[in-house]
Each structure stands twice: as structure tokens, then as C-alpha cells.
Short mmCIF file of N, CA and C in Angstrom, two decimals:
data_model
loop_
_atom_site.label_atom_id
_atom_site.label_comp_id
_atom_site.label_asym_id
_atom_site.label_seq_id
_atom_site.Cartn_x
_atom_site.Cartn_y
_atom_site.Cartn_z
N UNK A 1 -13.71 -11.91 -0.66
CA UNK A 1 -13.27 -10.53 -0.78
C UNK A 1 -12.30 -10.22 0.37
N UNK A 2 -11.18 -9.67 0.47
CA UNK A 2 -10.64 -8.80 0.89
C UNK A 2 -10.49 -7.18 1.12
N UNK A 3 -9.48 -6.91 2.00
CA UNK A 3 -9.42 -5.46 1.80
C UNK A 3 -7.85 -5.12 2.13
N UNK A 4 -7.43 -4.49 1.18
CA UNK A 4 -6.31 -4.23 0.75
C UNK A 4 -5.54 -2.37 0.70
N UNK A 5 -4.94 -2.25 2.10
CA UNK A 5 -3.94 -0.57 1.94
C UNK A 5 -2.94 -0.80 0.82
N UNK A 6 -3.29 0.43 0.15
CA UNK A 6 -2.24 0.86 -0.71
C UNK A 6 -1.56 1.85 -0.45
N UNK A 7 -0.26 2.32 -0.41
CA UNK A 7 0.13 3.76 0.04
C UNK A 7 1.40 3.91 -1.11
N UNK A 8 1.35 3.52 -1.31
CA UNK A 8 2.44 3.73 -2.85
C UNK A 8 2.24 4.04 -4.16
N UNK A 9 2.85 3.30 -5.07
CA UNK A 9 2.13 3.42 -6.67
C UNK A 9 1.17 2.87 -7.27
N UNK A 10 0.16 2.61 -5.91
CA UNK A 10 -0.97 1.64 -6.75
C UNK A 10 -1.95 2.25 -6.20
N UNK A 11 -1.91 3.62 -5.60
CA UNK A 11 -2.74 4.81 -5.25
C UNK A 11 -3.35 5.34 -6.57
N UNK A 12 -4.59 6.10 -6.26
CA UNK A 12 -5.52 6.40 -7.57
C UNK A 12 -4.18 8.11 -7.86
N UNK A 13 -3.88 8.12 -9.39
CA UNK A 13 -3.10 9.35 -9.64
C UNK A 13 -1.68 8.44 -9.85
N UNK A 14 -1.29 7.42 -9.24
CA UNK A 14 0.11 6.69 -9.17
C UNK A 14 0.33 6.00 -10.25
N UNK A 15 1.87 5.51 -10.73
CA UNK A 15 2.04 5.26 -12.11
C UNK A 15 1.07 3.93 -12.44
N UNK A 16 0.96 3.05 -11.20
CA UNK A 16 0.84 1.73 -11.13
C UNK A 16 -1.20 1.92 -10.88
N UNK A 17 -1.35 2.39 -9.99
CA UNK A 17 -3.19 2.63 -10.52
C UNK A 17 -3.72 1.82 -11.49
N UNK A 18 -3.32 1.72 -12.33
CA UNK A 18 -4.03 1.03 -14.02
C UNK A 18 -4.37 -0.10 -13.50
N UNK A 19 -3.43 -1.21 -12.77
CA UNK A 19 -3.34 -2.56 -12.55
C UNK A 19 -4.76 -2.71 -11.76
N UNK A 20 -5.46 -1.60 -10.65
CA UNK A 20 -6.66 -2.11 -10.06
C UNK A 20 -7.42 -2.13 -10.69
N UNK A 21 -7.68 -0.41 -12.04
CA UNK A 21 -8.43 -0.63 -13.22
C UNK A 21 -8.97 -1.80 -14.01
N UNK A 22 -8.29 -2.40 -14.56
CA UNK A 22 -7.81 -3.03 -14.82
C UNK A 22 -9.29 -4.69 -14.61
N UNK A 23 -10.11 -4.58 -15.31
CA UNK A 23 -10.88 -5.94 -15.16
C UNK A 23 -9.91 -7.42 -15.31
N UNK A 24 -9.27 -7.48 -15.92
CA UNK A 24 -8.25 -8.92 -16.27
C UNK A 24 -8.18 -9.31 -15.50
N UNK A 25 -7.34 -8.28 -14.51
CA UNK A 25 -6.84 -8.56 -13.13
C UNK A 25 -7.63 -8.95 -12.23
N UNK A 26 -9.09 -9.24 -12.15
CA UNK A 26 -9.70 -9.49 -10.87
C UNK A 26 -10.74 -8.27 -10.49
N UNK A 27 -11.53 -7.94 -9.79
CA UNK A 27 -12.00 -7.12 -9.44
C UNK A 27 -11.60 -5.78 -7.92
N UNK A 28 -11.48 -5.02 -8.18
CA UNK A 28 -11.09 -3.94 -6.83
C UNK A 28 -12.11 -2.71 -6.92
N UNK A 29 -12.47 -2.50 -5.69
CA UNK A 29 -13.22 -1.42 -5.27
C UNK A 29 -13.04 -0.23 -4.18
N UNK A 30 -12.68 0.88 -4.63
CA UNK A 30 -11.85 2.14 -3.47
C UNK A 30 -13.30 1.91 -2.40
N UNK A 31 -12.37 2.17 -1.01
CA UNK A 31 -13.54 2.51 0.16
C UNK A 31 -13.47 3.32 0.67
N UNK A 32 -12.31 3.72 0.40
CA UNK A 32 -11.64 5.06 1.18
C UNK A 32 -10.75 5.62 1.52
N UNK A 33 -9.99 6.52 2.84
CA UNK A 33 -8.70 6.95 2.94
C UNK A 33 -8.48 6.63 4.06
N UNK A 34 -7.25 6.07 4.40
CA UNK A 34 -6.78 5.66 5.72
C UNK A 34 -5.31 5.65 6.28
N UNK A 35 -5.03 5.75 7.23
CA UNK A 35 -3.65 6.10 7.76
C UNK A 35 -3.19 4.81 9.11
N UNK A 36 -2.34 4.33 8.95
CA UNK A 36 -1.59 3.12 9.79
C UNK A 36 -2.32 3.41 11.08
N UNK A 37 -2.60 1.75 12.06
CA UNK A 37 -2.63 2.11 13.41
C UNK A 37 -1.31 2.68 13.64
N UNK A 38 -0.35 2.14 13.43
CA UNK A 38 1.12 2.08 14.48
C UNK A 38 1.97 2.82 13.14
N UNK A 39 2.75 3.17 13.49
CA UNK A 39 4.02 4.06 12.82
C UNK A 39 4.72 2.69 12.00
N UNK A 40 4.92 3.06 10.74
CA UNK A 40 5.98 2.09 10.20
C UNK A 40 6.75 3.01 9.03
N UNK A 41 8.32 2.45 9.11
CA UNK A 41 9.08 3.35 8.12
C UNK A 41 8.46 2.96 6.47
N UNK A 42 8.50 3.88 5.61
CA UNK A 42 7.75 4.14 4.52
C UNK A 42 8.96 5.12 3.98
N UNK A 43 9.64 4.20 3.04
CA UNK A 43 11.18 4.67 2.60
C UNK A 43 11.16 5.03 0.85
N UNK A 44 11.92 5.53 0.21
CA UNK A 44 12.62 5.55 -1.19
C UNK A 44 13.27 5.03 -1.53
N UNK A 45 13.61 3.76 -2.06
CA UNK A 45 15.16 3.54 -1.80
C UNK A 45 15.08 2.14 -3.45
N UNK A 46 15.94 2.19 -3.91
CA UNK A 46 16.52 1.16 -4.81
C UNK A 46 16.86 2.00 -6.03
N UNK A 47 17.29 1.83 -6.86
CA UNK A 47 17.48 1.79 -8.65
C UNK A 47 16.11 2.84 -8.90
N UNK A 48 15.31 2.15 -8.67
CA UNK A 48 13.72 2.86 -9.34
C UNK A 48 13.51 3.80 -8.86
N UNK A 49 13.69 3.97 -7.36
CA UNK A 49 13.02 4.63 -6.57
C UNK A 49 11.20 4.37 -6.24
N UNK A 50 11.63 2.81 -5.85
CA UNK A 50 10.31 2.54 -5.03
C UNK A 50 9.61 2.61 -3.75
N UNK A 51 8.99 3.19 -3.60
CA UNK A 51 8.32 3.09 -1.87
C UNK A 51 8.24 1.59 -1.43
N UNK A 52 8.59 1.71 -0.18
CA UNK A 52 8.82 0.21 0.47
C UNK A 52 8.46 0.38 1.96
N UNK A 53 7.31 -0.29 2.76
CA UNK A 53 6.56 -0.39 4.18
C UNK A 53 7.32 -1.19 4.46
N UNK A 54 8.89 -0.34 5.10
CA UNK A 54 9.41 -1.88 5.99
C UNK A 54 8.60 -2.14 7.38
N UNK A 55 8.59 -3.56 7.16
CA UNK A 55 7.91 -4.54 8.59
C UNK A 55 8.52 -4.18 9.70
N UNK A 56 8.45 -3.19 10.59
CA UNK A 56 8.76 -2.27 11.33
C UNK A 56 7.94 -2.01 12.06
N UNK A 57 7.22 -2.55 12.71
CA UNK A 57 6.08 -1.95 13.43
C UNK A 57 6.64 -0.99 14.69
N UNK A 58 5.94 0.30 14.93
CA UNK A 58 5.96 0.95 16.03
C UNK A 58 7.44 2.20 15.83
N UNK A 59 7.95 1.80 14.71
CA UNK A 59 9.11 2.82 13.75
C UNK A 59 8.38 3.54 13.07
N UNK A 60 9.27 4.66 12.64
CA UNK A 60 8.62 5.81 11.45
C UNK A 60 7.92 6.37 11.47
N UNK A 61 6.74 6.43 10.74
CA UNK A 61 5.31 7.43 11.05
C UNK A 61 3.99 6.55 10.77
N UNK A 62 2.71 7.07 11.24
CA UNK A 62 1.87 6.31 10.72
C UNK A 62 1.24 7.19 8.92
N UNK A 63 1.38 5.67 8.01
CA UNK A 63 1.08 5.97 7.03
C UNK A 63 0.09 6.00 6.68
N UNK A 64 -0.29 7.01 5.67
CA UNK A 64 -1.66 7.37 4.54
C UNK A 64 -1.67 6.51 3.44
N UNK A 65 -2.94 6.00 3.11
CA UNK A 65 -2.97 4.85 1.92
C UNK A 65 -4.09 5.34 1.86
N UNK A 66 -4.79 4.30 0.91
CA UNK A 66 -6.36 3.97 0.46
C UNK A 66 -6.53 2.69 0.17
N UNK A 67 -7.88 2.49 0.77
CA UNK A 67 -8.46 1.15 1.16
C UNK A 67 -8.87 0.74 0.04
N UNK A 68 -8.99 -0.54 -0.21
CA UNK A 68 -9.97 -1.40 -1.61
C UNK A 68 -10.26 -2.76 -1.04
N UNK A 69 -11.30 -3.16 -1.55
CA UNK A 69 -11.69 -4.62 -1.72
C UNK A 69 -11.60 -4.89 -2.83
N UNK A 70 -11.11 -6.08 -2.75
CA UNK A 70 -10.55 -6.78 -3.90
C UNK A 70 -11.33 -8.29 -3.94
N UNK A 71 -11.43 -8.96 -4.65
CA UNK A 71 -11.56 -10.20 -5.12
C UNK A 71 -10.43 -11.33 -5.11
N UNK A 72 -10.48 -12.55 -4.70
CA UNK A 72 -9.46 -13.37 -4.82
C UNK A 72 -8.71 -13.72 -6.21
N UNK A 73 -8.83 -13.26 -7.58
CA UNK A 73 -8.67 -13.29 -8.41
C UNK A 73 -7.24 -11.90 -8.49
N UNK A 74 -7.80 -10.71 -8.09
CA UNK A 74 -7.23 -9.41 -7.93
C UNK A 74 -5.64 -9.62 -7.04
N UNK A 75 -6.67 -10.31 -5.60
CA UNK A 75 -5.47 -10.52 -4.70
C UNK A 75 -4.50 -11.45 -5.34
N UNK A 76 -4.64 -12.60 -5.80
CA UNK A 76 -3.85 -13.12 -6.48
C UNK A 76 -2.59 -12.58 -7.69
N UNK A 77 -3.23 -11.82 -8.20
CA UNK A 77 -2.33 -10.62 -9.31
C UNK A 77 -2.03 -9.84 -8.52
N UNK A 78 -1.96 -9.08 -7.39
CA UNK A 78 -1.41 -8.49 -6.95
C UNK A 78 -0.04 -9.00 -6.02
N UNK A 79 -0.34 -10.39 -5.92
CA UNK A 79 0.39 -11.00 -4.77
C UNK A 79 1.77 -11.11 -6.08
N UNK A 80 1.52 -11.78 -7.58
CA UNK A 80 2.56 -11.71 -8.55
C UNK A 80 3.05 -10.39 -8.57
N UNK A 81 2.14 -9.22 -8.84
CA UNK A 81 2.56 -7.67 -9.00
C UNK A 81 3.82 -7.45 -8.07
N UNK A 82 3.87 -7.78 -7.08
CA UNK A 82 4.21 -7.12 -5.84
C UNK A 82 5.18 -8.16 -5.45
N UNK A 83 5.65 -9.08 -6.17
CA UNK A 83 6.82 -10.49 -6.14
C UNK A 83 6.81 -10.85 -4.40
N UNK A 84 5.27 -10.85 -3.94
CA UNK A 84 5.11 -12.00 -2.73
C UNK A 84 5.26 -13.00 -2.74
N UNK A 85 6.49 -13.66 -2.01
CA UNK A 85 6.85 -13.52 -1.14
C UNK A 85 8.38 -12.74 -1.13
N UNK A 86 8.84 -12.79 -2.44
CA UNK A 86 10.49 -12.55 -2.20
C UNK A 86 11.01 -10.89 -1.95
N UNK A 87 9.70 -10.51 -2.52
CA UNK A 87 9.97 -8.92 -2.69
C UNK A 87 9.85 -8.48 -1.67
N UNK A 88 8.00 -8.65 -1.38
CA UNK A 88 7.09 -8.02 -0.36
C UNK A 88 6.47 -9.07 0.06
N UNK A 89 6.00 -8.54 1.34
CA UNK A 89 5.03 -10.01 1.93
C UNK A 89 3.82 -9.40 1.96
N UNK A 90 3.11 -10.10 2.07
CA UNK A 90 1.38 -9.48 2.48
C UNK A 90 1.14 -9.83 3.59
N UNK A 91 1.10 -8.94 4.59
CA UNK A 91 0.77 -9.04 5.72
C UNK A 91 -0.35 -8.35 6.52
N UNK A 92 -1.00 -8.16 7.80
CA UNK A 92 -2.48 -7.60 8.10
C UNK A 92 -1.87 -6.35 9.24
N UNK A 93 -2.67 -5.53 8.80
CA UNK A 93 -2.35 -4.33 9.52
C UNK A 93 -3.71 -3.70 9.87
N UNK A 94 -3.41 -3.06 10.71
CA UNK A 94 -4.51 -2.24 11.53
C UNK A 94 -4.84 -0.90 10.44
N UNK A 95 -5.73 -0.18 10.23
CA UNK A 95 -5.65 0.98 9.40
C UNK A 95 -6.77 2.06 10.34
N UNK A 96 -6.54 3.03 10.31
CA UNK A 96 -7.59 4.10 11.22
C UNK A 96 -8.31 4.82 9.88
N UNK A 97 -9.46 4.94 9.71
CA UNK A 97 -10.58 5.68 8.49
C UNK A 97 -10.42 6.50 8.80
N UNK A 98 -9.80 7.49 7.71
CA UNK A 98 -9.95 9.09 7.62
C UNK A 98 -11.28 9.08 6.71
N UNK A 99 -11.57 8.80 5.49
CA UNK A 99 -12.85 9.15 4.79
C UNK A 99 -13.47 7.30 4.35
N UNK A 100 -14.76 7.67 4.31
CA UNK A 100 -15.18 6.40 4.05
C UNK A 100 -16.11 6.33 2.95
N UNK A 101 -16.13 5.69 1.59
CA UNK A 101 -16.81 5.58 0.85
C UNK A 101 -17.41 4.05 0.46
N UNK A 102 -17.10 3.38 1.16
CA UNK A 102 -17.05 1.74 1.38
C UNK A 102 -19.09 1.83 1.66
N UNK A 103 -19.41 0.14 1.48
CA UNK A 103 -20.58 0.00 2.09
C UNK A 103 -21.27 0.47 3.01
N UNK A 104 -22.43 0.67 3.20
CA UNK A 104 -23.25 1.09 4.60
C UNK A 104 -23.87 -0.31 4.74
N UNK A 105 -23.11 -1.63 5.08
CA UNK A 105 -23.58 -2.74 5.09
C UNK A 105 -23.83 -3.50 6.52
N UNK A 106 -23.15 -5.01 5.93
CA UNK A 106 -23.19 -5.27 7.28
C UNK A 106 -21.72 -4.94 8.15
N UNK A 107 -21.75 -5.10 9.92
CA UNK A 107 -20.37 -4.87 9.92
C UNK A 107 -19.40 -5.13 9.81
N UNK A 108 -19.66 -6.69 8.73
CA UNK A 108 -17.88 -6.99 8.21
C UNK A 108 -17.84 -6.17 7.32
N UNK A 109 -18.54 -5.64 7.12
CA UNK A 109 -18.45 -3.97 5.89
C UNK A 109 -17.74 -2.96 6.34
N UNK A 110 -17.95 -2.70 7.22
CA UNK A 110 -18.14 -1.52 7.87
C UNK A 110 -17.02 -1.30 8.87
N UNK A 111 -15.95 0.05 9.01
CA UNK A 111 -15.03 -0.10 10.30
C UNK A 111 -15.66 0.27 11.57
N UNK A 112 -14.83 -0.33 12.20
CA UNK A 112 -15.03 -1.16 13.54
C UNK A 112 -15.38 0.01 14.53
N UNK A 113 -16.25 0.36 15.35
CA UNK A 113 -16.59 1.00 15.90
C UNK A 113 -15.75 1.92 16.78
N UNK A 114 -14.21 1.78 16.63
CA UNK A 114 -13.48 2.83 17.03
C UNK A 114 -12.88 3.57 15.45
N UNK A 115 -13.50 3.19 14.38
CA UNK A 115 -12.81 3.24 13.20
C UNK A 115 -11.54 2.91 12.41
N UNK A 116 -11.77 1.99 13.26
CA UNK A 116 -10.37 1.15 12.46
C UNK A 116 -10.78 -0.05 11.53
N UNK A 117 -9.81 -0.60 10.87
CA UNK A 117 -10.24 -2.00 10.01
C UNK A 117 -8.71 -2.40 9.83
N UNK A 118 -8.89 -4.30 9.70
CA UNK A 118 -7.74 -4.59 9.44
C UNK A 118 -7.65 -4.88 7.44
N UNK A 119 -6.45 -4.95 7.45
CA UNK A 119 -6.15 -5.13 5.43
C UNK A 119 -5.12 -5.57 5.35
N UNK A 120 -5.17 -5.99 4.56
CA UNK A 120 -3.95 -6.37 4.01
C UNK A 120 -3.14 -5.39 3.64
N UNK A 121 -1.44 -5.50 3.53
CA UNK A 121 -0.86 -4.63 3.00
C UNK A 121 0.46 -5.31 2.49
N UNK A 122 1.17 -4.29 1.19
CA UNK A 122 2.25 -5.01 0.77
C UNK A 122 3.81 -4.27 1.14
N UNK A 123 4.19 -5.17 2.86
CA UNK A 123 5.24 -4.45 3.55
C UNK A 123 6.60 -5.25 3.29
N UNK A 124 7.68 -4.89 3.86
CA UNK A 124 8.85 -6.12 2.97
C UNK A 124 9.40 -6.07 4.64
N UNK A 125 10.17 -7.33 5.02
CA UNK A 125 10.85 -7.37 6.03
C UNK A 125 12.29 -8.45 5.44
N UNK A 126 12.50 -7.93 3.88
CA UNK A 126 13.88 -8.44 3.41
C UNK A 126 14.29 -7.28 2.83
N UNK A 127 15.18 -6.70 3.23
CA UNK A 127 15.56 -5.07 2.49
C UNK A 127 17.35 -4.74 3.03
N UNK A 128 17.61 -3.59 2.58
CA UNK A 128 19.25 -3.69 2.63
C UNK A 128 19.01 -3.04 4.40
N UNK A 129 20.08 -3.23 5.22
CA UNK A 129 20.13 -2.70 6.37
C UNK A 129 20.37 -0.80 6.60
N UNK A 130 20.26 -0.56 5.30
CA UNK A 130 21.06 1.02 5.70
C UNK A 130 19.29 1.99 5.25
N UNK A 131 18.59 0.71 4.72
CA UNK A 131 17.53 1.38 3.97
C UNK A 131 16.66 2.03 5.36
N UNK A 132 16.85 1.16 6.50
CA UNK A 132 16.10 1.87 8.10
C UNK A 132 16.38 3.06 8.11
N UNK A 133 17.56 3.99 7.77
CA UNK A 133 18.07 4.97 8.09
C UNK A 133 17.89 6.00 7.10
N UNK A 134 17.00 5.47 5.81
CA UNK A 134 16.15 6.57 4.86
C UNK A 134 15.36 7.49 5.68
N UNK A 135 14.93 8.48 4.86
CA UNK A 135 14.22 9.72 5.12
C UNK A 135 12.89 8.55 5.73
N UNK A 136 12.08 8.65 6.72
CA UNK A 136 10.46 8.07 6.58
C UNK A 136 9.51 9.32 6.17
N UNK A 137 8.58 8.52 5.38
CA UNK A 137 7.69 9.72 4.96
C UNK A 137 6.21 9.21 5.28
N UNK A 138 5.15 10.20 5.71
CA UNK A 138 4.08 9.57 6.12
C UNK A 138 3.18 9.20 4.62
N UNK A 139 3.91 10.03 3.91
CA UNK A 139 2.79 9.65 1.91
C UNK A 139 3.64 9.50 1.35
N UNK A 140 3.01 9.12 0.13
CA UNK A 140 4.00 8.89 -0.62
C UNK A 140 2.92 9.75 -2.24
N UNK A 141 4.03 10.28 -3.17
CA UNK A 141 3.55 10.48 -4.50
C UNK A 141 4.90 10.42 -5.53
N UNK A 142 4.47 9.94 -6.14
CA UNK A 142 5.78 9.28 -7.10
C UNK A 142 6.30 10.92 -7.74
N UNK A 143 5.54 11.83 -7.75
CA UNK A 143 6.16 13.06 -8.15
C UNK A 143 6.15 14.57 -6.64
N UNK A 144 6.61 13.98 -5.89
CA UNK A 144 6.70 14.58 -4.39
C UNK A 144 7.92 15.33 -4.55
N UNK A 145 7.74 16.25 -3.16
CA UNK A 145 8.51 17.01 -2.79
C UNK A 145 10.40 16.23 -2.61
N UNK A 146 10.28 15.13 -2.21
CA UNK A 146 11.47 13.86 -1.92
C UNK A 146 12.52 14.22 -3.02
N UNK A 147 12.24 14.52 -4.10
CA UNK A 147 12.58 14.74 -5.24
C UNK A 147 13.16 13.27 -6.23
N UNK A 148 12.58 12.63 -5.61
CA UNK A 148 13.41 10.81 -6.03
C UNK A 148 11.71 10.21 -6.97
N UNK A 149 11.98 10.59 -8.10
CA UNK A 149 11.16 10.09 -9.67
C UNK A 149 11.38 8.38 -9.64
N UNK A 150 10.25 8.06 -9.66
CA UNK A 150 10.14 6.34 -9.62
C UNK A 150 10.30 6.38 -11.12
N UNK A 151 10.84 5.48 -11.25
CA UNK A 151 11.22 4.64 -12.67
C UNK A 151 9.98 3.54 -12.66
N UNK A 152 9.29 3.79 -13.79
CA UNK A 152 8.07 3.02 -14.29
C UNK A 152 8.60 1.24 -14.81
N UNK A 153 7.83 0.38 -14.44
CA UNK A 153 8.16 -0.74 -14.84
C UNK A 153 8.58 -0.75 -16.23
N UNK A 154 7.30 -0.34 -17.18
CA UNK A 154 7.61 -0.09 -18.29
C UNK A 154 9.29 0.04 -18.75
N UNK A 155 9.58 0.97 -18.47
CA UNK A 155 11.01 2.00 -18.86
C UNK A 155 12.39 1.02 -17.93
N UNK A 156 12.19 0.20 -17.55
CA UNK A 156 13.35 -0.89 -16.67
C UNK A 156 14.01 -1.57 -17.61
#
């Protein structure tokens, strides 16, 4: 098992959501709500209008996601979902617990006694150079204030 930030369209309400639903795919389980240790830019930017965590550490703001454990089956479909390596990479990030609905287990369950946990996340450090200089936003909702409507895979 893993544990996996989402802060984009694969948030519960987001177009992309279905895919954790989704038994085929592997198994995923929400734990909770959480926001970046460190600031990273969290942009709009392409054709679609996709959210993109450029690999930026200590830039932008710290971001809001939600936590899941996933299954190696899940992680695997997500790693295709998310065209790791060329798109996005999966890389480990620090996350601080705003709400916790995760296990009362043991404490690889459990965040870490300052409330943090590390996860995986899907950030890109191959992107156009002008995309640094997007708006950063600390959330993201595909129907936000930004006014930039993601184009659904579907509809491409």
C-alpha cells in the first residue's frame, strides 16, 4: 500500500474522481485533507486546461489535496493515468493533515507526530518555461474562480 496527494482532477467532486472509484483500477481509500510541507507552483496551463505541481520546491504556495491509499495495482494505473514518466513523475512529498479520516492504527498508519506524512504525488519537472510565470493557486477545482474549464479526456 501506498499513499498518494491528489490536488487536481482526481479530487472527490473532480472530472477525473471516477478513476479511484473505480474497482478495475486497483483499490484506493480517502484518509483525508492535506496541504504541502513546502510551497510548490500549482499552475493552469495547456490546451485542456490542466493543473500541473511543477517540481519546484520552496516556489508558489503550499498546496491543498487529499490523501488516499492505494494498492499497487491502483498505483500502477495511475502511474499510466498520469503518463509517468513523460508527462508527470511520481515523486514523495511531505504533506501537513488538515482532517484525518485514515486508520487509528499502527504508526505507519498514522501521521507523524508533528502531523505530517510523506505520499506520493503526481508533479512534472518537464513543462514549457513561461508556464513558472502562471497565476499559482493554492486549490484547485476544475470549475473555479480562475475561470480556465478543463477539457475532459473524454471530449479531446
Amino acid at each position: 500500500m501506498a499513499r498518494v496527494f491528489v490536488y487536481g482532477t482526481l479530487k472527490r467532486g473532480q472530472p477525473n474522481h471516477k478513476v479511484l472509484l473505480d474497482g478495475a483500477n486497483g483499490r484506493a481509500a480517502f484518509q483525508g485533507r492535506g496541504r504541502t510541507v513546502e510551497p510548490y507552483p500549482l499552475v493552469i496551463a495547456g490546451e485542456h486546461n490542466i493543473p500541473w505541481l511543477l517540481n519546484l520546491p520552496g516556489q508558489g504556495r503550499r498546496v491543498a489535496g487529499e490523501i488516499y491509499v492505494v494498492d499497487e495495482q491502483m498505483l500502477s494505473f495511475l502511474d499510466e493515468f498520469e503518463g509517468c514518466p513523460d508527462m508527470y513523475q511520481r515523486t514523495p512529498v511531505r504533506v501537513t493533515v488538515l482532517e484525518w479520516e485514515g486508520r487509528q492504527g499502527t504508526p505507519e498508519e498514522m501521521p507523524a507526530t508533528d502531523g505530517t506524512l510523506q505520499c506520493f504525488v503526481y508533479s512534472t519537472a518537464s513543462y514549457a518555461p513561461e508556464w513558472v510565470r502562471l497565476p499559482h493557486h493554492d486549490s484547485y477545482d476544475s470549475r473555479g474562480e480562475h475561470g480556465l474549464p478543463y477539457n475532459p479526456r473524454e471530449n479531446r
